């Protein structure tokens, strides 16, 4: 997202471009030895092997490609992080007091400048033009017709992971796409961002406590 250290132009053309594109049941084989340490209700939520898995490699120590949804359970994240360092563990996703205060200040700054948080998302994520309300001098999006859009952006407050922490945003309040469709959207967005390079690995989950509920979005962790 754009920084508010300076005023944002009312034209969306000045905003940074983004990469855009229009429950799982079993463990990856590399984690099968770890599943016994998980709570009985958790092991079924770990991701399946991707069809593009590197397990077909002659090297028995190769790490499988995920490219799929994972559970947001802290127990499962801790197990996955041991094999895939680009996935956060329970320590990574607990914000410090300083980060919590920074986010609180940032959100207030946004609400001081925009008529609503939805207008901020429409402007900075979906590139909708805005106008200034005469009564409050706050910015308001000209329209909210983004129902068929998705946008891939870096997370403004990324977790401390080895790799990248981005967000796939959708133009609906509720989830309307299947897990497979979201997988494809993320795969295509990363491929576009890497200019056609498909040598990457990603995992995503739905945050159970979304700080921005106005538009459905998923947390994406990836490495290339």
PDB file of C-alpha atoms in Angstrom:
ATOM      1  CA  UNK A   1       0.000   0.000   0.000  1.00  0.00           C
ATOM      2  CA  UNK A   2       0.968   3.559  -0.450  1.00  0.00           C
ATOM      3  CA  UNK A   3       2.601   5.379   2.407  1.00  0.00           C
ATOM      4  CA  UNK A   4       0.952   8.394   3.944  1.00  0.00           C
ATOM      5  CA  UNK A   5       4.207  10.220   4.512  1.00  0.00           C
ATOM      6  CA  UNK A   6       3.012  12.276   1.594  1.00  0.00           C
ATOM      7  CA  UNK A   7      -0.351  13.135   0.176  1.00  0.00           C
ATOM      8  CA  UNK A   8      -1.823  10.634  -2.302  1.00  0.00           C
ATOM      9  CA  UNK A   9      -2.846  12.067  -5.628  1.00  0.00           C
ATOM     10  CA  UNK A  10      -6.551  11.809  -6.314  1.00  0.00           C
ATOM     11  CA  UNK A  11      -5.760  10.033  -9.557  1.00  0.00           C
ATOM     12  CA  UNK A  12      -5.289   6.279  -9.237  1.00  0.00           C
ATOM     13  CA  UNK A  13      -2.703   6.379 -12.015  1.00  0.00           C
ATOM     14  CA  UNK A  14      -0.152   7.644  -9.499  1.00  0.00           C
ATOM     15  CA  UNK A  15      -0.507   4.570  -7.314  1.00  0.00           C
ATOM     16  CA  UNK A  16       1.950   1.668  -7.496  1.00  0.00           C
ATOM     17  CA  UNK A  17       0.941  -1.078  -9.878  1.00  0.00           C
ATOM     18  CA  UNK A  18       0.060  -4.496  -8.504  1.00  0.00           C
ATOM     19  CA  UNK A  19       0.150  -7.981  -9.897  1.00  0.00           C
ATOM     20  CA  UNK A  20      -3.413  -8.979 -10.707  1.00  0.00           C
ATOM     21  CA  UNK A  21      -5.359 -11.832 -12.284  1.00  0.00           C
ATOM     22  CA  UNK A  22      -8.907 -11.619 -13.048  1.00  0.00           C
ATOM     23  CA  UNK A  23      -9.076 -27.664   3.824  1.00  0.00           C
ATOM     24  CA  UNK A  24      -6.901 -29.634   3.092  1.00  0.00           C
ATOM     25  CA  UNK A  25      -6.835 -33.205   4.484  1.00  0.00           C
ATOM     26  CA  UNK A  26      -3.445 -34.849   4.488  1.00  0.00           C
ATOM     27  CA  UNK A  27       0.179 -34.157   5.345  1.00  0.00           C
ATOM     28  CA  UNK A  28       2.893 -33.642   2.777  1.00  0.00           C
ATOM     29  CA  UNK A  29       5.083 -36.734   2.925  1.00  0.00           C
ATOM     30  CA  UNK A  30       7.949 -34.599   4.266  1.00  0.00           C
ATOM     31  CA  UNK A  31       5.866 -33.879   7.365  1.00  0.00           C
ATOM     32  CA  UNK A  32       4.412 -37.319   7.973  1.00  0.00           C
ATOM     33  CA  UNK A  33       6.875 -38.010  10.763  1.00  0.00           C
ATOM     34  CA  UNK A  34       5.768 -34.854  12.591  1.00  0.00           C
ATOM     35  CA  UNK A  35       2.024 -35.379  12.539  1.00  0.00           C
ATOM     36  CA  UNK A  36       2.015 -37.525  15.647  1.00  0.00           C
ATOM     37  CA  UNK A  37       3.002 -34.500  17.722  1.00  0.00           C
ATOM     38  CA  UNK A  38      -0.042 -32.523  16.624  1.00  0.00           C
ATOM     39  CA  UNK A  39      -3.368 -32.399  18.415  1.00  0.00           C
ATOM     40  CA  UNK A  40      -5.705 -35.130  17.039  1.00  0.00           C
ATOM     41  CA  UNK A  41      -8.006 -32.504  15.562  1.00  0.00           C
ATOM     42  CA  UNK A  42      -5.186 -30.668  13.802  1.00  0.00           C
ATOM     43  CA  UNK A  43      -3.369 -33.180  11.627  1.00  0.00           C
ATOM     44  CA  UNK A  44      -6.245 -33.350   9.155  1.00  0.00           C
ATOM     45  CA  UNK A  45      -5.885 -29.639   8.422  1.00  0.00           C
ATOM     46  CA  UNK A  46      -2.375 -29.782   7.017  1.00  0.00           C
ATOM     47  CA  UNK A  47      -1.934 -29.274   3.287  1.00  0.00           C
ATOM     48  CA  UNK A  48      -1.866 -32.002   0.657  1.00  0.00           C
ATOM     49  CA  UNK A  49       1.045 -32.424  -1.715  1.00  0.00           C
ATOM     50  CA  UNK A  50       0.789 -30.187  -4.756  1.00  0.00           C
ATOM     51  CA  UNK A  51       0.605 -31.751  -8.191  1.00  0.00           C
ATOM     52  CA  UNK A  52       3.799 -29.842  -8.924  1.00  0.00           C
ATOM     53  CA  UNK A  53       5.522 -31.464  -5.965  1.00  0.00           C
ATOM     54  CA  UNK A  54       9.248 -31.860  -6.109  1.00  0.00           C
ATOM     55  CA  UNK A  55       8.923 -35.270  -4.443  1.00  0.00           C
ATOM     56  CA  UNK A  56       9.422 -36.831  -7.853  1.00  0.00           C
ATOM     57  CA  UNK A  57      13.029 -35.673  -7.650  1.00  0.00           C
ATOM     58  CA  UNK A  58      15.658 -38.362  -7.195  1.00  0.00           C
ATOM     59  CA  UNK A  59      16.819 -36.573  -4.051  1.00  0.00           C
ATOM     60  CA  UNK A  60      15.024 -37.935  -1.000  1.00  0.00           C
ATOM     61  CA  UNK A  61      15.757 -34.716   0.897  1.00  0.00           C
ATOM     62  CA  UNK A  62      13.976 -32.424  -1.557  1.00  0.00           C
ATOM     63  CA  UNK A  63      11.180 -30.273  -0.154  1.00  0.00           C
ATOM     64  CA  UNK A  64       7.747 -30.609  -1.667  1.00  0.00           C
ATOM     65  CA  UNK A  65       6.101 -27.679  -3.369  1.00  0.00           C
ATOM     66  CA  UNK A  66       3.006 -26.608  -1.471  1.00  0.00           C
ATOM     67  CA  UNK A  67       1.206 -23.952  -3.539  1.00  0.00           C
ATOM     68  CA  UNK A  68      -1.981 -24.459  -1.569  1.00  0.00           C
ATOM     69  CA  UNK A  69      -4.052 -23.432   1.422  1.00  0.00           C
ATOM     70  CA  UNK A  70      -2.819 -24.272   4.904  1.00  0.00           C
ATOM     71  CA  UNK A  71      -4.427 -24.086   8.310  1.00  0.00           C
ATOM     72  CA  UNK A  72      -4.040 -20.954  10.419  1.00  0.00           C
ATOM     73  CA  UNK A  73      -3.735 -23.118  13.536  1.00  0.00           C
ATOM     74  CA  UNK A  74      -0.646 -22.083  15.480  1.00  0.00           C
ATOM     75  CA  UNK A  75       0.234 -25.714  16.228  1.00  0.00           C
ATOM     76  CA  UNK A  76       0.214 -26.588  12.550  1.00  0.00           C
ATOM     77  CA  UNK A  77       2.077 -23.448  11.529  1.00  0.00           C
ATOM     78  CA  UNK A  78       4.833 -24.335  13.987  1.00  0.00           C
ATOM     79  CA  UNK A  79       5.213 -27.773  12.373  1.00  0.00           C
ATOM     80  CA  UNK A  80       5.154 -26.409   8.838  1.00  0.00           C
ATOM     81  CA  UNK A  81       7.671 -23.682   9.666  1.00  0.00           C
ATOM     82  CA  UNK A  82      10.231 -26.329  10.588  1.00  0.00           C
ATOM     83  CA  UNK A  83      10.156 -27.596   7.001  1.00  0.00           C
ATOM     84  CA  UNK A  84       9.161 -24.418   5.160  1.00  0.00           C
ATOM     85  CA  UNK A  85      10.807 -21.369   6.791  1.00  0.00           C
ATOM     86  CA  UNK A  86       8.816 -19.012   4.553  1.00  0.00           C
ATOM     87  CA  UNK A  87       5.695 -20.017   6.494  1.00  0.00           C
ATOM     88  CA  UNK A  88       5.267 -18.100   9.773  1.00  0.00           C
ATOM     89  CA  UNK A  89       5.288 -19.811  13.141  1.00  0.00           C
ATOM     90  CA  UNK A  90       3.422 -18.805  16.274  1.00  0.00           C
ATOM     91  CA  UNK A  91       6.159 -16.362  17.282  1.00  0.00           C
ATOM     92  CA  UNK A  92       6.133 -14.567  13.913  1.00  0.00           C
ATOM     93  CA  UNK A  93       2.455 -13.717  13.901  1.00  0.00           C
ATOM     94  CA  UNK A  94       2.246 -12.293  17.395  1.00  0.00           C
ATOM     95  CA  UNK A  95       2.782  -8.548  16.909  1.00  0.00           C
ATOM     96  CA  UNK A  96       4.905  -6.661  19.370  1.00  0.00           C
ATOM     97  CA  UNK A  97       3.461  -3.787  21.338  1.00  0.00           C
ATOM     98  CA  UNK A  98       5.338  -1.391  19.043  1.00  0.00           C
ATOM     99  CA  UNK A  99       3.782  -2.942  15.941  1.00  0.00           C
ATOM    100  CA  UNK A 100       0.304  -2.867  17.492  1.00  0.00           C
ATOM    101  CA  UNK A 101       0.708   0.836  18.247  1.00  0.00           C
ATOM    102  CA  UNK A 102       2.014   1.473  14.728  1.00  0.00           C
ATOM    103  CA  UNK A 103      -0.993  -0.283  13.174  1.00  0.00           C
ATOM    104  CA  UNK A 104      -3.379   1.612  15.435  1.00  0.00           C
ATOM    105  CA  UNK A 105      -1.795   4.910  14.408  1.00  0.00           C
ATOM    106  CA  UNK A 106      -1.854   3.905  10.739  1.00  0.00           C
ATOM    107  CA  UNK A 107      -5.520   3.006  10.812  1.00  0.00           C
ATOM    108  CA  UNK A 108      -6.379   6.294  12.468  1.00  0.00           C
ATOM    109  CA  UNK A 109      -4.361   8.139   9.827  1.00  0.00           C
ATOM    110  CA  UNK A 110      -6.364   6.372   7.126  1.00  0.00           C
ATOM    111  CA  UNK A 111      -9.698   7.257   8.722  1.00  0.00           C
ATOM    112  CA  UNK A 112      -8.565  10.870   9.048  1.00  0.00           C
ATOM    113  CA  UNK A 113      -8.051  11.013   5.280  1.00  0.00           C
ATOM    114  CA  UNK A 114     -10.773   8.723   3.912  1.00  0.00           C
ATOM    115  CA  UNK A 115     -14.518   8.688   4.401  1.00  0.00           C
ATOM    116  CA  UNK A 116     -14.280   5.006   5.305  1.00  0.00           C
ATOM    117  CA  UNK A 117     -11.801   2.160   5.318  1.00  0.00           C
ATOM    118  CA  UNK A 118     -13.622   0.771   2.311  1.00  0.00           C
ATOM    119  CA  UNK A 119     -12.797   3.935   0.363  1.00  0.00           C
ATOM    120  CA  UNK A 120      -9.145   3.520   1.281  1.00  0.00           C
ATOM    121  CA  UNK A 121      -9.116  -0.068  -0.008  1.00  0.00           C
ATOM    122  CA  UNK A 122     -10.944   0.905  -3.187  1.00  0.00           C
ATOM    123  CA  UNK A 123      -8.392   3.654  -3.848  1.00  0.00           C
ATOM    124  CA  UNK A 124      -5.101   2.064  -2.859  1.00  0.00           C
ATOM    125  CA  UNK A 125      -5.778  -1.601  -3.645  1.00  0.00           C
ATOM    126  CA  UNK A 126      -8.335  -1.571  -6.457  1.00  0.00           C
ATOM    127  CA  UNK A 127      -7.079   1.684  -8.012  1.00  0.00           C
ATOM    128  CA  UNK A 128     -10.445   3.449  -7.977  1.00  0.00           C
ATOM    129  CA  UNK A 129     -10.378   7.214  -8.374  1.00  0.00           C
ATOM    130  CA  UNK A 130     -11.608   9.300  -5.460  1.00  0.00           C
ATOM    131  CA  UNK A 131     -13.023  12.747  -4.901  1.00  0.00           C
ATOM    132  CA  UNK A 132     -12.905  14.995  -1.829  1.00  0.00           C
ATOM    133  CA  UNK A 133     -16.090  15.500   0.174  1.00  0.00           C
ATOM    134  CA  UNK A 134     -16.763  19.188   0.713  1.00  0.00           C
ATOM    135  CA  UNK A 135     -18.227  18.607   4.164  1.00  0.00           C
ATOM    136  CA  UNK A 136     -15.329  16.666   5.674  1.00  0.00           C
ATOM    137  CA  UNK A 137     -12.482  17.086   3.158  1.00  0.00           C
ATOM    138  CA  UNK A 138     -12.107  13.305   3.206  1.00  0.00           C
ATOM    139  CA  UNK A 139     -11.583  11.117   0.174  1.00  0.00           C
ATOM    140  CA  UNK A 140     -14.390   8.968  -1.169  1.00  0.00           C
ATOM    141  CA  UNK A 141     -14.229   6.447  -4.000  1.00  0.00           C
ATOM    142  CA  UNK A 142     -16.169   7.359  -7.121  1.00  0.00           C
ATOM    143  CA  UNK A 143     -17.577   3.824  -7.341  1.00  0.00           C
ATOM    144  CA  UNK A 144     -17.202   0.437  -5.691  1.00  0.00           C
ATOM    145  CA  UNK A 145     -17.647  -1.811  -8.699  1.00  0.00           C
ATOM    146  CA  UNK A 146     -14.831  -4.265  -7.995  1.00  0.00           C
ATOM    147  CA  UNK A 147     -16.800  -7.482  -7.552  1.00  0.00           C
ATOM    148  CA  UNK A 148     -14.880  -9.327 -10.285  1.00  0.00           C
ATOM    149  CA  UNK A 149     -11.420  -8.065  -9.351  1.00  0.00           C
ATOM    150  CA  UNK A 150      -8.560  -9.498  -7.359  1.00  0.00           C
ATOM    151  CA  UNK A 151      -5.296  -7.750  -6.523  1.00  0.00           C
ATOM    152  CA  UNK A 152      -2.001  -9.045  -5.163  1.00  0.00           C
ATOM    153  CA  UNK A 153      -0.119  -6.647  -2.889  1.00  0.00           C
ATOM    154  CA  UNK A 154       2.668  -6.810  -0.295  1.00  0.00           C
ATOM    155  CA  UNK A 155       1.371  -6.813   3.263  1.00  0.00           C
ATOM    156  CA  UNK A 156       2.001  -3.411   4.831  1.00  0.00           C
ATOM    157  CA  UNK A 157       2.825  -5.089   8.146  1.00  0.00           C
ATOM    158  CA  UNK A 158       4.598  -8.297   7.070  1.00  0.00           C
ATOM    159  CA  UNK A 159       5.447 -11.064   9.477  1.00  0.00           C
ATOM    160  CA  UNK A 160       9.123 -11.709  10.126  1.00  0.00           C
ATOM    161  CA  UNK A 161       9.463 -14.658   7.757  1.00  0.00           C
ATOM    162  CA  UNK A 162      12.128 -15.913   5.355  1.00  0.00           C
ATOM    163  CA  UNK A 163      10.510 -14.875   2.104  1.00  0.00           C
ATOM    164  CA  UNK A 164       7.570 -12.686   1.163  1.00  0.00           C
ATOM    165  CA  UNK A 165       4.315 -11.888   2.919  1.00  0.00           C
ATOM    166  CA  UNK A 166       1.687 -10.591   0.514  1.00  0.00           C
ATOM    167  CA  UNK A 167      -2.106 -10.378   0.462  1.00  0.00           C
ATOM    168  CA  UNK A 168      -4.532 -11.509  -2.229  1.00  0.00           C
ATOM    169  CA  UNK A 169      -7.499  -9.141  -2.136  1.00  0.00           C
ATOM    170  CA  UNK A 170     -10.938  -9.818  -3.622  1.00  0.00           C
ATOM    171  CA  UNK A 171     -13.672  -7.348  -4.496  1.00  0.00           C
ATOM    172  CA  UNK A 172     -16.290  -9.040  -2.311  1.00  0.00           C
ATOM    173  CA  UNK A 173     -16.937  -8.989   1.414  1.00  0.00           C
ATOM    174  CA  UNK A 174     -17.412 -12.763   1.633  1.00  0.00           C
ATOM    175  CA  UNK A 175     -15.419 -15.579   0.072  1.00  0.00           C
ATOM    176  CA  UNK A 176     -16.924 -16.444  -3.304  1.00  0.00           C
ATOM    177  CA  UNK A 177     -14.100 -18.478  -4.852  1.00  0.00           C
ATOM    178  CA  UNK A 178     -13.141 -22.061  -4.150  1.00  0.00           C
ATOM    179  CA  UNK A 179      -9.817 -23.081  -2.672  1.00  0.00           C
ATOM    180  CA  UNK A 180      -8.683 -24.262  -6.114  1.00  0.00           C
ATOM    181  CA  UNK A 181      -9.635 -20.955  -7.732  1.00  0.00           C
ATOM    182  CA  UNK A 182      -7.741 -18.997  -5.079  1.00  0.00           C
ATOM    183  CA  UNK A 183      -4.723 -21.270  -5.619  1.00  0.00           C
ATOM    184  CA  UNK A 184      -4.832 -20.448  -9.339  1.00  0.00           C
ATOM    185  CA  UNK A 185      -5.217 -16.703  -8.704  1.00  0.00           C
ATOM    186  CA  UNK A 186      -2.167 -16.666  -6.443  1.00  0.00           C
ATOM    187  CA  UNK A 187      -0.128 -18.869  -8.776  1.00  0.00           C
ATOM    188  CA  UNK A 188      -0.892 -16.593 -11.743  1.00  0.00           C
ATOM    189  CA  UNK A 189      -0.216 -13.425  -9.740  1.00  0.00           C
ATOM    190  CA  UNK A 190       3.201 -14.618  -8.535  1.00  0.00           C
ATOM    191  CA  UNK A 191       4.080 -15.837 -12.027  1.00  0.00           C
ATOM    192  CA  UNK A 192       3.191 -12.400 -13.395  1.00  0.00           C
ATOM    193  CA  UNK A 193       5.173 -10.647 -10.650  1.00  0.00           C
ATOM    194  CA  UNK A 194       8.213 -12.822 -11.456  1.00  0.00           C
ATOM    195  CA  UNK A 195       7.797 -12.143 -15.182  1.00  0.00           C
ATOM    196  CA  UNK A 196       6.970 -15.711 -16.115  1.00  0.00           C
ATOM    197  CA  UNK A 197       9.250 -17.514 -13.666  1.00  0.00           C
ATOM    198  CA  UNK A 198       7.353 -20.398 -12.058  1.00  0.00           C
ATOM    199  CA  UNK A 199      10.132 -21.534  -9.715  1.00  0.00           C
ATOM    200  CA  UNK A 200       8.416 -20.576  -6.468  1.00  0.00           C
ATOM    201  CA  UNK A 201       6.606 -22.036  -3.500  1.00  0.00           C
ATOM    202  CA  UNK A 202       3.645 -20.510  -1.683  1.00  0.00           C
ATOM    203  CA  UNK A 203       1.103 -21.179   1.031  1.00  0.00           C
ATOM    204  CA  UNK A 204      -1.905 -19.172   2.119  1.00  0.00           C
ATOM    205  CA  UNK A 205      -4.507 -19.052   4.831  1.00  0.00           C
ATOM    206  CA  UNK A 206      -7.546 -17.055   5.818  1.00  0.00           C
ATOM    207  CA  UNK A 207      -6.873 -14.984   8.900  1.00  0.00           C
ATOM    208  CA  UNK A 208      -9.571 -15.912  11.448  1.00  0.00           C
ATOM    209  CA  UNK A 209      -9.414 -12.365  12.831  1.00  0.00           C
ATOM    210  CA  UNK A 210      -9.311 -10.053   9.837  1.00  0.00           C
ATOM    211  CA  UNK A 211      -8.321  -6.515  10.767  1.00  0.00           C
ATOM    212  CA  UNK A 212      -9.793  -5.321   7.454  1.00  0.00           C
ATOM    213  CA  UNK A 213     -13.141  -7.152   7.025  1.00  0.00           C
ATOM    214  CA  UNK A 214     -14.436  -4.807   4.329  1.00  0.00           C
ATOM    215  CA  UNK A 215     -13.057  -7.039   1.552  1.00  0.00           C
ATOM    216  CA  UNK A 216     -12.242 -10.718   1.609  1.00  0.00           C
ATOM    217  CA  UNK A 217      -8.523 -11.401   1.495  1.00  0.00           C
ATOM    218  CA  UNK A 218      -6.015 -14.133   2.280  1.00  0.00           C
ATOM    219  CA  UNK A 219      -2.509 -14.009   3.707  1.00  0.00           C
ATOM    220  CA  UNK A 220       0.040 -15.365   1.217  1.00  0.00           C
ATOM    221  CA  UNK A 221       3.569 -16.472   2.097  1.00  0.00           C
ATOM    222  CA  UNK A 222       5.877 -17.242  -0.796  1.00  0.00           C
ATOM    223  CA  UNK A 223       9.500 -17.651  -1.807  1.00  0.00           C
ATOM    224  CA  UNK A 224      11.273 -17.998  -5.151  1.00  0.00           C
TER     225      UNK A 224
END
